[in-house]
Amino acid sequence: MVDGWISQLQGRNPIPYPAEAIPNPSGMGPMEGGGAAVTDLRSPLLPTSPVEERVGIDEMLRRYAGEFGRWQLRHFVLASAAWALEAFHTMVMIFADREPGREAAAADPCRPDWPVGAAASTVAEWGLVCGQRYKVGLAQSIFFLGCMIGSGVFGHLSDSFMGRKGSLTIVCVLNAIFGLLTSLSPTYWVYVALRFLTGFSTGGVGLCAFVLATEPVGPTKRGAAGMSTFYFFSAGIAILAGIAYLFPSWRALYVVTSLPSLLFVLAVLPFVSESPRWYLVRRRIADAMVVMQSIAEKNGKTIPPGVVLKIDDEDEGDDGQKEAAAAVKKGDGDGVEKAVVSDSIVDVLRSPTTRVRLFLTVVINFLCSVVYYGLSLNVVNLDTNIYLSVVLNSVAEMPAYFLTALLLDLFGRKPMAVSTMWISGAFCALGSLVSGAGAMKIVRMVCGVIGIFGMAATYNLLFIYTAELFPTVVRNAALGCATQASQMGAILAPLVVVLGGRVPFAVFGACGIIGGWLAFLLPETMNRPLYDTMAGLEEGERREQK
């Protein structure tokens, strides 16, 4: 690490930022999420190049470092792999809480003989049939309740002192612990409590992984990159089906699906960098510049001497430069950062611009989630091979991601959100008009497949759209609120599914159509700057309206 600092500072392209921003080479490495850099104005390694140009991260990526090169590709794959872990912990309920086939000769339907043994699922082990059937849906809803709370908590923590990488590390460790403990559940109610705790940590996995993977990507590549993160979630579901087939016992299944989270922390996260945008808003300009220099080097590009990062609400000129230099000064060895740009969800609600955006994204995410999770969980009612059905559903989502990524930067976020929700809503409404018998059963199944095709595209597009609607200082907090709304929809989805018949499709159709109308009220964000602060966003909006 010391050699790396020396080579960067003594090479032909020294790091061109104020001397006061240089961390002590003997301190913590810039890739680590915690710790405070120490300044030493007497260091002989300080660069002498004057600051000639101060630019935002998007501009530096476009002009100097590269928007999506070798560095971003490697970092994107490593960070996005966490989505497969979220798929394991979320969709494991389909197999762990399934109802195994019963013996046809069972005298009492409420006391069946399970041909594959009581250990096959929670339903078989604890007799969750007939009057106890509601407990299956309750356990699933409790898991999503935990997700809703966890997404808000970790959304805030990842925006504040813990950072994106630190938060992702914590949630993955908790997932492994709670998942392994779930496999030891002695009773149904202990099982429910542990599923709640697993949901609490799972709620922060995809959220932190998405922001960590996409924030170092340039503006013209961010949409396609953001959509591509969800291939990992669908792949995780398909892999889960294979794991469940090989490990039919629900307890063994929880063990096998929990261990990868621990392996991810030990083998993958050490090679993932903290977000340079998070460093920048924490006024850790030196650390942000080190990441940008690394991006440029791995992409075969060069950041010229004299070019330094700035936050988008800073003034240009000498005053702005002095402000940036002063902002990165640390406390007297106490690890407390001074002059940090830090806002909360309260600041989002205070601003008329972001307040309306937050309300709309919350409602749209809620409606979308009701449909997506409702159609996903409905496979248990299709009377088909459950393993094959889950694989087909996960594979069917992938073309939706591909087409959306292909068209996202052509038509924009808003038109794609509206159209995909309406496609899903229209086919779900059609499914509510046909019966579930005979040939019409096939028609309804096709309507469901097209419905999940459209809503899968919307569900994942909303991550990109929401991230671009809010500045860096509150991005994860806003995404956390949107994710909480999604989890509220997921809580409701199992209750809609148990209604059976045409009702679920009618509800899903209405949600899709209403959500599409609400998306009309959001602004377009394609090729717009990814703002760092609330002030920067509001100033940018004022310029656009002139």
XYZ file of C-alpha atoms in Angstrom, residues 189-445:
257
model
C -42.544 -19.411 16.060
C -38.752 -19.528 16.424
C -38.636 -20.096 12.667
C -40.809 -17.007 12.084
C -38.621 -14.867 14.357
C -35.453 -15.923 12.563
C -37.061 -15.324 9.165
C -37.838 -11.794 10.333
C -34.191 -11.254 11.292
C -33.026 -12.712 7.977
C -35.384 -10.344 6.194
C -33.973 -7.427 8.179
C -30.471 -8.083 6.866
C -31.602 -9.162 3.389
C -33.354 -5.817 2.918
C -29.974 -4.084 2.682
C -28.163 -6.519 0.365
C -29.495 -5.579 -3.051
C -29.776 -1.930 -2.082
C -26.095 -1.586 -1.112
C -24.874 -3.817 -3.941
C -26.775 -1.833 -6.570
C -25.435 1.551 -5.495
C -21.917 0.194 -4.990
C -21.910 -1.350 -8.475
C -23.379 1.598 -10.396
C -21.992 4.751 -8.753
C -18.527 4.441 -10.379
C -20.147 4.042 -13.834
C -20.384 6.995 -16.213
C -23.758 8.613 -16.979
C -24.259 7.238 -20.500
C -23.520 3.666 -19.387
C -25.255 3.725 -16.016
C -28.711 2.723 -17.261
C -27.585 -0.427 -19.053
C -25.258 -1.318 -16.170
C -28.023 -0.833 -13.620
C -30.413 -3.089 -15.508
C -27.709 -5.744 -15.835
C -27.368 -6.084 -12.055
C -30.641 -7.985 -11.977
C -29.387 -10.812 -14.155
C -27.583 -11.877 -11.001
C -30.864 -12.002 -9.058
C -32.583 -14.111 -11.723
C -29.530 -16.370 -11.997
C -29.639 -16.772 -8.218
C -33.260 -17.957 -8.404
C -32.398 -20.508 -11.102
C -29.425 -21.771 -9.086
C -31.633 -21.970 -6.000
C -34.029 -24.308 -7.824
C -31.121 -26.664 -8.543
C -29.920 -26.485 -4.932
C -33.429 -27.229 -3.649
C -33.656 -30.240 -5.934
C -30.372 -31.615 -4.580
C -31.195 -30.831 -0.930
C -34.895 -31.674 -0.400
C -34.757 -31.200 3.390
C -35.701 -27.638 4.332
C -33.105 -27.536 7.110
C -30.282 -28.607 4.808
C -31.522 -26.097 2.249
C -31.135 -23.203 4.694
C -27.577 -24.275 5.499
C -26.521 -24.539 1.858
C -28.099 -21.209 0.879
C -26.601 -19.336 3.865
C -22.945 -20.298 3.549
C -22.409 -18.412 0.235
C -23.025 -15.112 2.057
C -20.053 -15.812 4.312
C -17.905 -16.862 1.356
C -18.824 -13.631 -0.417
C -17.557 -11.552 2.506
C -14.280 -13.462 2.737
C -13.471 -14.054 -0.929
C -15.142 -11.249 -2.914
C -15.638 -8.083 -0.859
C -11.904 -7.528 -0.188
C -11.556 -6.839 -3.921
C -14.462 -4.364 -4.058
C -13.770 -0.627 -3.701
C -15.826 1.819 -1.684
C -17.801 4.254 -3.841
C -15.823 7.363 -4.842
C -19.069 9.347 -4.620
C -19.468 8.368 -0.965
C -15.876 9.414 -0.301
C -16.511 12.739 -2.004
C -19.623 13.698 -0.034
C -17.798 12.674 3.151
C -15.158 15.255 2.125
C -12.538 12.515 1.746
C -11.300 13.950 -1.531
C -7.951 12.165 -1.344
C -9.600 8.748 -1.100
C -12.023 9.612 -3.908
C -9.134 10.695 -6.129
C -7.234 7.469 -5.445
C -10.236 5.464 -6.656
C -10.545 7.660 -9.749
C -6.829 7.272 -10.467
C -7.217 3.507 -10.181
C -10.172 3.563 -12.577
C -8.210 5.585 -15.113
C -5.110 3.388 -14.835
C -6.998 0.098 -15.273
C -8.964 1.588 -18.190
C -5.771 2.653 -19.931
C -6.452 6.363 -19.457
C -4.854 9.264 -17.586
C -6.185 12.000 -15.319
C -4.048 15.061 -16.153
C -2.077 16.840 -13.413
C -4.027 19.732 -11.976
C -7.468 18.068 -12.304
C -9.251 17.453 -8.999
C -12.724 16.318 -7.967
C -15.333 18.689 -6.620
C -18.788 18.337 -5.154
C -21.446 19.751 -7.445
C -22.591 22.503 -5.059
C -19.093 23.998 -4.575
C -18.188 27.362 -6.054
C -15.569 27.540 -8.774
C -12.321 29.426 -8.381
C -9.912 29.890 -5.520
C -12.609 30.189 -2.860
C -14.061 26.861 -3.870
C -10.629 25.301 -3.881
C -9.905 26.558 -0.376
C -13.275 25.306 0.790
C -12.575 21.849 -0.627
C -9.131 21.774 0.970
C -10.521 22.805 4.343
C -13.360 20.323 4.149
C -11.103 17.289 4.094
C -9.354 18.179 7.341
C -10.036 15.670 10.090
C -10.530 15.924 13.812
C -7.658 15.768 16.293
C -7.082 12.051 15.967
C -10.609 11.161 17.053
C -11.649 9.808 13.671
C -14.513 12.289 13.377
C -14.798 13.944 9.993
C -15.492 17.660 9.819
C -17.508 19.609 7.266
C -19.108 16.430 5.920
C -21.997 16.874 3.494
C -24.722 14.790 5.110
C -28.472 14.963 4.587
C -31.286 12.671 5.635
C -34.723 11.673 4.454
C -36.047 14.702 6.376
C -34.190 16.957 3.924
C -35.825 15.070 1.047
C -39.244 15.842 2.508
C -38.397 19.511 3.044
C -37.633 20.121 -0.612
C -40.730 20.416 -2.856
C -38.784 18.899 -5.748
C -37.632 15.753 -3.977
C -40.756 15.448 -1.808
C -42.994 14.835 -4.834
C -40.434 12.465 -6.342
C -40.239 10.454 -3.127
C -44.027 10.125 -2.860
C -44.398 8.952 -6.449
C -41.512 6.476 -6.313
C -42.804 5.017 -3.035
C -46.311 4.409 -4.430
C -45.055 3.077 -7.775
C -42.611 0.700 -6.069
C -45.395 -0.548 -3.806
C -47.744 -1.306 -6.707
C -44.986 -2.905 -8.748
C -43.952 -5.181 -5.898
C -47.497 -6.437 -5.307
C -47.568 -7.658 -8.902
C -43.992 -8.984 -9.134
C -43.987 -10.989 -5.907
C -47.631 -11.976 -6.325
C -46.974 -13.530 -9.726
C -43.743 -15.133 -8.480
C -45.367 -16.776 -5.453
C -48.370 -17.873 -7.493
C -46.369 -20.751 -9.004
C -47.513 -22.934 -6.099
C -51.064 -22.696 -7.466
C -50.203 -23.730 -11.042
C -50.229 -27.488 -10.345
C -46.944 -28.029 -12.198
C -43.431 -29.176 -11.290
C -42.331 -26.530 -8.793
C -38.619 -26.748 -9.652
C -39.249 -26.376 -13.356
C -41.769 -23.571 -12.824
C -39.312 -21.536 -10.743
C -36.546 -21.991 -13.314
C -38.846 -20.959 -16.185
C -40.007 -17.871 -14.295
C -36.437 -16.795 -13.567
C -35.362 -17.383 -17.161
C -38.415 -15.486 -18.448
C -37.257 -12.391 -16.531
C -33.895 -12.244 -18.310
C -35.225 -11.154 -21.746
C -37.096 -8.381 -19.933
C -33.825 -7.091 -18.486
C -32.069 -7.352 -21.847
C -34.760 -5.528 -23.814
C -35.107 -2.827 -21.174
C -31.341 -2.285 -21.051
C -31.306 -2.139 -24.859
C -34.105 0.419 -25.043
C -33.463 2.352 -21.834
C -31.000 4.835 -23.295
C -32.975 5.071 -26.535
C -36.409 5.972 -25.186
C -35.571 7.059 -21.635
C -36.516 5.974 -18.117
C -40.000 7.468 -18.005
C -41.422 5.958 -21.233
C -39.999 2.546 -20.344
C -41.469 2.636 -16.837
C -44.909 3.590 -18.142
C -44.972 1.062 -20.982
C -43.700 -1.957 -19.030
C -46.184 -1.379 -16.198
C -49.034 -1.060 -18.666
C -48.027 -4.211 -20.541
C -48.011 -6.165 -17.291
C -51.243 -4.598 -16.069
C -53.059 -5.249 -19.353
C -52.186 -8.952 -19.478
C -52.966 -9.462 -15.794
C -56.360 -7.825 -16.365
C -56.889 -10.158 -19.314
C -55.997 -13.110 -17.110
C -58.738 -12.114 -14.671
C -61.327 -12.379 -17.456
C -60.657 -16.018 -18.327
C -61.411 -19.106 -16.301
C -58.792 -21.440 -14.872
C -60.202 -24.608 -16.430
C -59.387 -26.493 -19.612
C -57.640 -24.577 -22.388
C -58.290 -21.303 -20.560
C -55.894 -22.516 -17.870
C -53.101 -22.272 -20.440
C -54.261 -18.791 -21.475
C -54.144 -17.609 -17.868
C -50.680 -19.085 -17.427
